């Protein structure tokens, strides 16, 4: 078992005795035998330390998560070394909790699956080092996981969804539209040219000082915007959705964020208040921002659906759009997407909110999917590194840049 030495700030391998001491704290059921494949999933790519044990049938046997949101809200964003330290402090406890809740002994696991990309290097490193120690100790196969692949496949744990399907991943770090043709076969249709929608909502929430709002102080930026928007009137502000003339399926949020920032500054002047205090029009701004973001996301998704339909890429019947990632828990954005799917005879599917945000279940499930498909199961972890950047030109993420961009779509 891996122990973090706080003084030295490094990982070290403890003695075998120490490992058995730690494992002594698990509550196993010795007579129990599992017929299904069992995977332990570990996620540390961003600001959640999460682990889960999932079986082949999609049963979540045990899960645990430690969220860093409150800490990062106070510092006004994620500071990578702080996130790393919190992952180090929590990973052992979280993995132990997930295993104990599942009543699965590490010996009974079929494999250990861990996010290795994309994400913050310092955060990914904690999960990967910890996993390597477990893999080494229990002699288990290792399955490296692409965080976005895991988000995309989560729906196959909760619903019966066959390939191919369209996926929209919208979170704090990512924004992409892809055609999912297989477990590890993605055709990228569009992505954000700058920041992700969750990042933008977090920045707007910070600029509006929503952390000081009594109803929003513990919420992520996106959630705070959604909450406040319910009390506001979106018609009091008129923000235009970005890229209205762009004949592709890409997204952009930083220009819109700039316009909103300017509007907030102007309102502060009008209301005679200093930055850091809450505007009386904050709820109206939140409602208008949410509406504009929802329109932009819905329009780009509409283009992607039309493109896939025109090309016969989605199959003839039961066309499915899956929406996942933290921002997908926003019910207003879901409603906008529902209008698009209704108009295009598609079915909109979203995992439940707790599986839309980062979690260990999606990593474990991705491990099960890869085990079943016989893809990327490693018996030797030598040379495996974490990869902070999103790789869209690899085999698994084929880019369709020449697709929707070149072929003009009716929209
Ligand atoms: O998927 P996630 O947990 O982490 C990654 O970024 O990978 O997503 C977190 C993001 C944050 O930016 C947060 O503000 C946003 O999802 N978010 C929301 C809502 N809940 C979380 N955005 C809009 N509406 C929400 N209800
Ligand atoms: Zn995520």
PDB file of N, CA, C and O in Angstrom, residues 319-378:
ATOM      1  N   UNK A 319     -31.720   6.655 -32.856  1.00  0.00           N
ATOM      2  CA  UNK A 319     -30.557   7.532 -32.778  1.00  0.00           C
ATOM      3  C   UNK A 319     -30.463   8.122 -31.373  1.00  0.00           C
ATOM      4  O   UNK A 319     -31.434   8.664 -30.862  1.00  0.00           O
ATOM      5  N   UNK A 320     -29.287   7.991 -30.779  1.00  0.00           N
ATOM      6  CA  UNK A 320     -29.140   8.425 -29.374  1.00  0.00           C
ATOM      7  C   UNK A 320     -28.094   9.533 -29.252  1.00  0.00           C
ATOM      8  O   UNK A 320     -27.003   9.436 -29.808  1.00  0.00           O
ATOM      9  N   UNK A 321     -28.464  10.586 -28.499  1.00  0.00           N
ATOM     10  CA  UNK A 321     -27.497  11.612 -28.092  1.00  0.00           C
ATOM     11  C   UNK A 321     -27.300  11.451 -26.591  1.00  0.00           C
ATOM     12  O   UNK A 321     -28.250  11.563 -25.816  1.00  0.00           O
ATOM     13  N   UNK A 322     -26.048  11.222 -26.192  1.00  0.00           N
ATOM     14  CA  UNK A 322     -25.717  11.109 -24.771  1.00  0.00           C
ATOM     15  C   UNK A 322     -25.044  12.408 -24.345  1.00  0.00           C
ATOM     16  O   UNK A 322     -24.146  12.899 -25.035  1.00  0.00           O
ATOM     17  N   UNK A 323     -25.491  12.965 -23.247  1.00  0.00           N
ATOM     18  CA  UNK A 323     -24.861  14.189 -22.732  1.00  0.00           C
ATOM     19  C   UNK A 323     -24.326  13.894 -21.343  1.00  0.00           C
ATOM     20  O   UNK A 323     -25.049  13.405 -20.478  1.00  0.00           O
ATOM     21  N   UNK A 324     -23.049  14.183 -21.152  1.00  0.00           N
ATOM     22  CA  UNK A 324     -22.442  13.908 -19.847  1.00  0.00           C
ATOM     23  C   UNK A 324     -21.381  14.949 -19.505  1.00  0.00           C
ATOM     24  O   UNK A 324     -21.122  15.859 -20.284  1.00  0.00           O
ATOM     25  N   UNK A 325     -20.760  14.817 -18.321  1.00  0.00           N
ATOM     26  CA  UNK A 325     -19.835  15.828 -17.812  1.00  0.00           C
ATOM     27  C   UNK A 325     -20.588  16.700 -16.814  1.00  0.00           C
ATOM     28  O   UNK A 325     -21.827  16.731 -16.812  1.00  0.00           O
ATOM     29  N   UNK A 326     -19.862  17.406 -15.975  1.00  0.00           N
ATOM     30  CA  UNK A 326     -20.482  18.189 -14.889  1.00  0.00           C
ATOM     31  C   UNK A 326     -21.578  19.130 -15.353  1.00  0.00           C
ATOM     32  O   UNK A 326     -22.626  19.252 -14.703  1.00  0.00           O
ATOM     33  N   UNK A 327     -21.387  19.799 -16.500  1.00  0.00           N
ATOM     34  CA  UNK A 327     -22.362  20.790 -16.978  1.00  0.00           C
ATOM     35  C   UNK A 327     -23.665  20.104 -17.432  1.00  0.00           C
ATOM     36  O   UNK A 327     -24.726  20.723 -17.461  1.00  0.00           O
ATOM     37  N   UNK A 328     -23.569  18.800 -17.736  1.00  0.00           N
ATOM     38  CA  UNK A 328     -24.766  18.068 -18.178  1.00  0.00           C
ATOM     39  C   UNK A 328     -25.781  17.907 -17.054  1.00  0.00           C
ATOM     40  O   UNK A 328     -26.926  17.536 -17.303  1.00  0.00           O
ATOM     41  N   UNK A 329     -25.374  18.192 -15.819  1.00  0.00           N
ATOM     42  CA  UNK A 329     -26.361  18.098 -14.732  1.00  0.00           C
ATOM     43  C   UNK A 329     -27.260  19.337 -14.711  1.00  0.00           C
ATOM     44  O   UNK A 329     -28.210  19.393 -13.934  1.00  0.00           O
ATOM     45  N   UNK A 330     -26.970  20.313 -15.573  1.00  0.00           N
ATOM     46  CA  UNK A 330     -27.791  21.528 -15.647  1.00  0.00           C
ATOM     47  C   UNK A 330     -29.103  21.227 -16.389  1.00  0.00           C
ATOM     48  O   UNK A 330     -29.108  20.885 -17.564  1.00  0.00           O
ATOM     49  N   UNK A 331     -30.211  21.381 -15.684  1.00  0.00           N
ATOM     50  CA  UNK A 331     -31.504  20.975 -16.252  1.00  0.00           C
ATOM     51  C   UNK A 331     -31.976  21.923 -17.358  1.00  0.00           C
ATOM     52  O   UNK A 331     -32.698  21.513 -18.264  1.00  0.00           O
ATOM     53  N   UNK A 332     -31.559  23.184 -17.306  1.00  0.00           N
ATOM     54  CA  UNK A 332     -31.950  24.137 -18.347  1.00  0.00           C
ATOM     55  C   UNK A 332     -31.247  23.772 -19.668  1.00  0.00           C
ATOM     56  O   UNK A 332     -31.861  23.788 -20.748  1.00  0.00           O
ATOM     57  N   UNK A 333     -29.967  23.426 -19.555  1.00  0.00           N
ATOM     58  CA  UNK A 333     -29.208  23.033 -20.747  1.00  0.00           C
ATOM     59  C   UNK A 333     -29.776  21.724 -21.310  1.00  0.00           C
ATOM     60  O   UNK A 333     -29.930  21.563 -22.524  1.00  0.00           O
ATOM     61  N   UNK A 334     -30.148  20.826 -20.429  1.00  0.00           N
ATOM     62  CA  UNK A 334     -30.770  19.570 -20.889  1.00  0.00           C
ATOM     63  C   UNK A 334     -32.062  19.843 -21.645  1.00  0.00           C
ATOM     64  O   UNK A 334     -32.355  19.212 -22.648  1.00  0.00           O
ATOM     65  N   UNK A 335     -32.847  20.805 -21.141  1.00  0.00           N
ATOM     66  CA  UNK A 335     -34.131  21.133 -21.778  1.00  0.00           C
ATOM     67  C   UNK A 335     -33.870  21.647 -23.200  1.00  0.00           C
ATOM     68  O   UNK A 335     -34.565  21.274 -24.148  1.00  0.00           O
ATOM     69  N   UNK A 336     -32.856  22.514 -23.346  1.00  0.00           N
ATOM     70  CA  UNK A 336     -32.518  23.056 -24.672  1.00  0.00           C
ATOM     71  C   UNK A 336     -32.116  21.919 -25.617  1.00  0.00           C
ATOM     72  O   UNK A 336     -32.492  21.915 -26.801  1.00  0.00           O
ATOM     73  N   UNK A 337     -31.378  20.963 -25.084  1.00  0.00           N
ATOM     74  CA  UNK A 337     -30.950  19.828 -25.913  1.00  0.00           C
ATOM     75  C   UNK A 337     -32.127  18.924 -26.254  1.00  0.00           C
ATOM     76  O   UNK A 337     -32.166  18.325 -27.329  1.00  0.00           O
ATOM     77  N   UNK A 338     -33.078  18.874 -25.366  1.00  0.00           N
ATOM     78  CA  UNK A 338     -34.277  18.061 -25.607  1.00  0.00           C
ATOM     79  C   UNK A 338     -35.065  18.623 -26.790  1.00  0.00           C
ATOM     80  O   UNK A 338     -35.627  17.873 -27.582  1.00  0.00           O
ATOM     81  N   UNK A 339     -35.091  19.948 -26.902  1.00  0.00           N
ATOM     82  CA  UNK A 339     -35.792  20.572 -28.038  1.00  0.00           C
ATOM     83  C   UNK A 339     -35.125  20.104 -29.346  1.00  0.00           C
ATOM     84  O   UNK A 339     -35.788  19.750 -30.315  1.00  0.00           O
ATOM     85  N   UNK A 340     -33.791  20.085 -29.333  1.00  0.00           N
ATOM     86  CA  UNK A 340     -33.035  19.660 -30.519  1.00  0.00           C
ATOM     87  C   UNK A 340     -33.293  18.184 -30.828  1.00  0.00           C
ATOM     88  O   UNK A 340     -33.539  17.809 -31.978  1.00  0.00           O
ATOM     89  N   UNK A 341     -33.254  17.342 -29.808  1.00  0.00           N
ATOM     90  CA  UNK A 341     -33.431  15.900 -30.067  1.00  0.00           C
ATOM     91  C   UNK A 341     -34.868  15.601 -30.499  1.00  0.00           C
ATOM     92  O   UNK A 341     -35.086  14.751 -31.359  1.00  0.00           O
ATOM     93  N   UNK A 342     -35.828  16.320 -29.927  1.00  0.00           N
ATOM     94  CA  UNK A 342     -37.220  16.108 -30.362  1.00  0.00           C
ATOM     95  C   UNK A 342     -37.388  16.481 -31.827  1.00  0.00           C
ATOM     96  O   UNK A 342     -38.069  15.797 -32.584  1.00  0.00           O
ATOM     97  N   UNK A 343     -36.723  17.573 -32.223  1.00  0.00           N
ATOM     98  CA  UNK A 343     -36.858  18.053 -33.599  1.00  0.00           C
ATOM     99  C   UNK A 343     -36.143  17.149 -34.602  1.00  0.00           C
ATOM    100  O   UNK A 343     -36.420  17.204 -35.803  1.00  0.00           O
ATOM    101  N   UNK A 344     -35.207  16.354 -34.127  1.00  0.00           N
ATOM    102  CA  UNK A 344     -34.421  15.517 -35.045  1.00  0.00           C
ATOM    103  C   UNK A 344     -34.689  14.015 -34.829  1.00  0.00           C
ATOM    104  O   UNK A 344     -33.906  13.170 -35.282  1.00  0.00           O
ATOM    105  N   UNK A 345     -35.747  13.720 -34.126  1.00  0.00           N
ATOM    106  CA  UNK A 345     -36.145  12.320 -33.838  1.00  0.00           C
ATOM    107  C   UNK A 345     -35.002  11.525 -33.200  1.00  0.00           C
ATOM    108  O   UNK A 345     -34.707  10.394 -33.586  1.00  0.00           O
ATOM    109  N   UNK A 346     -34.343  12.165 -32.231  1.00  0.00           N
ATOM    110  CA  UNK A 346     -33.291  11.468 -31.484  1.00  0.00           C
ATOM    111  C   UNK A 346     -33.764  11.240 -30.052  1.00  0.00           C
ATOM    112  O   UNK A 346     -34.656  11.932 -29.578  1.00  0.00           O
ATOM    113  N   UNK A 347     -33.103  10.334 -29.380  1.00  0.00           N
ATOM    114  CA  UNK A 347     -33.373  10.127 -27.952  1.00  0.00           C
ATOM    115  C   UNK A 347     -32.239  10.763 -27.164  1.00  0.00           C
ATOM    116  O   UNK A 347     -31.065  10.497 -27.441  1.00  0.00           O
ATOM    117  N   UNK A 348     -32.601  11.616 -26.207  1.00  0.00           N
ATOM    118  CA  UNK A 348     -31.587  12.256 -25.360  1.00  0.00           C
ATOM    119  C   UNK A 348     -31.424  11.434 -24.084  1.00  0.00           C
ATOM    120  O   UNK A 348     -32.391  11.173 -23.382  1.00  0.00           O
ATOM    121  N   UNK A 349     -30.206  11.043 -23.815  1.00  0.00           N
ATOM    122  CA  UNK A 349     -29.946  10.276 -22.587  1.00  0.00           C
ATOM    123  C   UNK A 349     -28.839  10.950 -21.782  1.00  0.00           C
ATOM    124  O   UNK A 349     -27.814  11.355 -22.344  1.00  0.00           O
ATOM    125  N   UNK A 350     -29.056  11.079 -20.482  1.00  0.00           N
ATOM    126  CA  UNK A 350     -28.029  11.627 -19.592  1.00  0.00           C
ATOM    127  C   UNK A 350     -27.875  10.684 -18.407  1.00  0.00           C
ATOM    128  O   UNK A 350     -28.883  10.234 -17.855  1.00  0.00           O
ATOM    129  N   UNK A 351     -26.653  10.404 -18.004  1.00  0.00           N
ATOM    130  CA  UNK A 351     -26.486   9.634 -16.772  1.00  0.00           C
ATOM    131  C   UNK A 351     -27.062  10.441 -15.603  1.00  0.00           C
ATOM    132  O   UNK A 351     -27.193  11.663 -15.712  1.00  0.00           O
ATOM    133  N   UNK A 352     -27.395   9.799 -14.485  1.00  0.00           N
ATOM    134  CA  UNK A 352     -27.860  10.572 -13.331  1.00  0.00           C
ATOM    135  C   UNK A 352     -26.779  11.578 -12.900  1.00  0.00           C
ATOM    136  O   UNK A 352     -25.587  11.314 -13.120  1.00  0.00           O
ATOM    137  N   UNK A 353     -27.180  12.721 -12.304  1.00  0.00           N
ATOM    138  CA  UNK A 353     -26.204  13.784 -11.982  1.00  0.00           C
ATOM    139  C   UNK A 353     -24.937  13.297 -11.284  1.00  0.00           C
ATOM    140  O   UNK A 353     -23.843  13.733 -11.617  1.00  0.00           O
ATOM    141  N   UNK A 354     -25.056  12.353 -10.341  1.00  0.00           N
ATOM    142  CA  UNK A 354     -23.842  11.933  -9.609  1.00  0.00           C
ATOM    143  C   UNK A 354     -22.860  11.180 -10.520  1.00  0.00           C
ATOM    144  O   UNK A 354     -21.670  11.063 -10.205  1.00  0.00           O
ATOM    145  N   UNK A 355     -23.362  10.675 -11.667  1.00  0.00           N
ATOM    146  CA  UNK A 355     -22.456  10.009 -12.611  1.00  0.00           C
ATOM    147  C   UNK A 355     -22.046  10.940 -13.762  1.00  0.00           C
ATOM    148  O   UNK A 355     -21.258  10.568 -14.615  1.00  0.00           O
ATOM    149  N   UNK A 356     -22.648  12.150 -13.789  1.00  0.00           N
ATOM    150  CA  UNK A 356     -22.243  13.150 -14.793  1.00  0.00           C
ATOM    151  C   UNK A 356     -20.957  13.841 -14.367  1.00  0.00           C
ATOM    152  O   UNK A 356     -20.090  14.139 -15.177  1.00  0.00           O
ATOM    153  N   UNK A 357     -20.838  14.128 -13.064  1.00  0.00           N
ATOM    154  CA  UNK A 357     -19.607  14.747 -12.567  1.00  0.00           C
ATOM    155  C   UNK A 357     -18.564  13.643 -12.369  1.00  0.00           C
ATOM    156  O   UNK A 357     -18.884  12.456 -12.470  1.00  0.00           O
ATOM    157  N   UNK A 358     -17.337  14.047 -12.083  1.00  0.00           N
ATOM    158  CA  UNK A 358     -16.267  13.052 -11.973  1.00  0.00           C
ATOM    159  C   UNK A 358     -16.570  12.061 -10.848  1.00  0.00           C
ATOM    160  O   UNK A 358     -17.037  12.453  -9.776  1.00  0.00           O
ATOM    161  N   UNK A 359     -16.279  10.796 -11.097  1.00  0.00           N
ATOM    162  CA  UNK A 359     -16.564   9.755 -10.114  1.00  0.00           C
ATOM    163  C   UNK A 359     -15.722   8.524 -10.420  1.00  0.00           C
ATOM    164  O   UNK A 359     -15.154   8.412 -11.512  1.00  0.00           O
ATOM    165  N   UNK A 360     -15.669   7.615  -9.468  1.00  0.00           N
ATOM    166  CA  UNK A 360     -14.876   6.402  -9.663  1.00  0.00           C
ATOM    167  C   UNK A 360     -15.624   5.337 -10.451  1.00  0.00           C
ATOM    168  O   UNK A 360     -15.009   4.491 -11.107  1.00  0.00           O
ATOM    169  N   UNK A 361     -16.960   5.407 -10.401  1.00  0.00           N
ATOM    170  CA  UNK A 361     -17.781   4.384 -11.069  1.00  0.00           C
ATOM    171  C   UNK A 361     -17.497   4.372 -12.568  1.00  0.00           C
ATOM    172  O   UNK A 361     -17.339   3.310 -13.175  1.00  0.00           O
ATOM    173  N   UNK A 362     -17.415   5.565 -13.166  1.00  0.00           N
ATOM    174  CA  UNK A 362     -17.224   5.618 -14.626  1.00  0.00           C
ATOM    175  C   UNK A 362     -15.862   5.025 -15.028  1.00  0.00           C
ATOM    176  O   UNK A 362     -15.734   4.437 -16.103  1.00  0.00           O
ATOM    177  N   UNK A 363     -14.887   5.159 -14.153  1.00  0.00           N
ATOM    178  CA  UNK A 363     -13.551   4.620 -14.467  1.00  0.00           C
ATOM    179  C   UNK A 363     -13.581   3.086 -14.364  1.00  0.00           C
ATOM    180  O   UNK A 363     -13.065   2.374 -15.236  1.00  0.00           O
ATOM    181  N   UNK A 364     -14.235   2.603 -13.291  1.00  0.00           N
ATOM    182  CA  UNK A 364     -14.344   1.150 -13.119  1.00  0.00           C
ATOM    183  C   UNK A 364     -15.150   0.540 -14.278  1.00  0.00           C
ATOM    184  O   UNK A 364     -14.792  -0.500 -14.832  1.00  0.00           O
ATOM    185  N   UNK A 365     -16.228   1.232 -14.662  1.00  0.00           N
ATOM    186  CA  UNK A 365     -17.068   0.720 -15.761  1.00  0.00           C
ATOM    187  C   UNK A 365     -16.307   0.708 -17.086  1.00  0.00           C
ATOM    188  O   UNK A 365     -16.393  -0.233 -17.878  1.00  0.00           O
ATOM    189  N   UNK A 366     -15.507   1.740 -17.318  1.00  0.00           N
ATOM    190  CA  UNK A 366     -14.674   1.783 -18.532  1.00  0.00           C
ATOM    191  C   UNK A 366     -13.704   0.594 -18.516  1.00  0.00           C
ATOM    192  O   UNK A 366     -13.428  -0.036 -19.550  1.00  0.00           O
ATOM    193  N   UNK A 367     -13.233   0.263 -17.320  1.00  0.00           N
ATOM    194  CA  UNK A 367     -12.363  -0.914 -17.169  1.00  0.00           C
ATOM    195  C   UNK A 367     -13.109  -2.185 -17.556  1.00  0.00           C
ATOM    196  O   UNK A 367     -12.566  -3.046 -18.269  1.00  0.00           O
ATOM    197  N   UNK A 368     -14.364  -2.303 -17.112  1.00  0.00           N
ATOM    198  CA  UNK A 368     -15.183  -3.477 -17.472  1.00  0.00           C
ATOM    199  C   UNK A 368     -15.383  -3.529 -18.992  1.00  0.00           C
ATOM    200  O   UNK A 368     -15.227  -4.578 -19.625  1.00  0.00           O
ATOM    201  N   UNK A 369     -15.701  -2.379 -19.586  1.00  0.00           N
ATOM    202  CA  UNK A 369     -15.915  -2.324 -21.048  1.00  0.00           C
ATOM    203  C   UNK A 369     -14.654  -2.781 -21.775  1.00  0.00           C
ATOM    204  O   UNK A 369     -14.718  -3.524 -22.756  1.00  0.00           O
ATOM    205  N   UNK A 370     -13.510  -2.335 -21.302  1.00  0.00           N
ATOM    206  CA  UNK A 370     -12.249  -2.699 -21.960  1.00  0.00           C
ATOM    207  C   UNK A 370     -11.903  -4.177 -21.721  1.00  0.00           C
ATOM    208  O   UNK A 370     -11.374  -4.841 -22.618  1.00  0.00           O
ATOM    209  N   UNK A 371     -12.230  -4.667 -20.529  1.00  0.00           N
ATOM    210  CA  UNK A 371     -11.996  -6.096 -20.250  1.00  0.00           C
ATOM    211  C   UNK A 371     -12.828  -6.947 -21.206  1.00  0.00           C
ATOM    212  O   UNK A 371     -12.341  -7.913 -21.793  1.00  0.00           O
ATOM    213  N   UNK A 372     -14.110  -6.560 -21.350  1.00  0.00           N
ATOM    214  CA  UNK A 372     -15.013  -7.339 -22.209  1.00  0.00           C
ATOM    215  C   UNK A 372     -14.573  -7.292 -23.664  1.00  0.00           C
ATOM    216  O   UNK A 372     -14.710  -8.255 -24.407  1.00  0.00           O
ATOM    217  N   UNK A 373     -14.045  -6.116 -24.076  1.00  0.00           N
ATOM    218  CA  UNK A 373     -13.619  -5.970 -25.473  1.00  0.00           C
ATOM    219  C   UNK A 373     -12.185  -6.452 -25.683  1.00  0.00           C
ATOM    220  O   UNK A 373     -11.699  -6.496 -26.816  1.00  0.00           O
ATOM    221  N   UNK A 374     -11.494  -6.754 -24.578  1.00  0.00           N
ATOM    222  CA  UNK A 374     -10.090  -7.193 -24.673  1.00  0.00           C
ATOM    223  C   UNK A 374      -9.173  -6.087 -25.163  1.00  0.00           C
ATOM    224  O   UNK A 374      -8.237  -6.322 -25.916  1.00  0.00           O
ATOM    225  N   UNK A 375      -9.442  -4.866 -24.703  1.00  0.00           N
ATOM    226  CA  UNK A 375      -8.674  -3.703 -25.184  1.00  0.00           C
ATOM    227  C   UNK A 375      -7.857  -3.056 -24.065  1.00  0.00           C
ATOM    228  O   UNK A 375      -8.417  -2.714 -23.016  1.00  0.00           O
ATOM    229  N   UNK A 376      -6.582  -2.880 -24.300  1.00  0.00           N
ATOM    230  CA  UNK A 376      -5.740  -2.093 -23.393  1.00  0.00           C
ATOM    231  C   UNK A 376      -5.615  -2.656 -21.995  1.00  0.00           C
ATOM    232  O   UNK A 376      -5.619  -1.893 -21.018  1.00  0.00           O
ATOM    233  N   UNK A 377      -5.493  -3.983 -21.869  1.00  0.00           N
ATOM    234  CA  UNK A 377      -5.322  -4.596 -20.542  1.00  0.00           C
ATOM    235  C   UNK A 377      -3.839  -4.922 -20.391  1.00  0.00           C
ATOM    236  O   UNK A 377      -3.296  -5.731 -21.145  1.00  0.00           O
ATOM    237  N   UNK A 378      -3.202  -4.261 -19.450  1.00  0.00           N
ATOM    238  CA  UNK A 378      -1.752  -4.382 -19.350  1.00  0.00           C
ATOM    239  C   UNK A 378      -1.332  -5.289 -18.205  1.00  0.00           C
ATOM    240  O   UNK A 378      -1.877  -5.199 -17.099  1.00  0.00           O
TER     241      UNK A 378
END
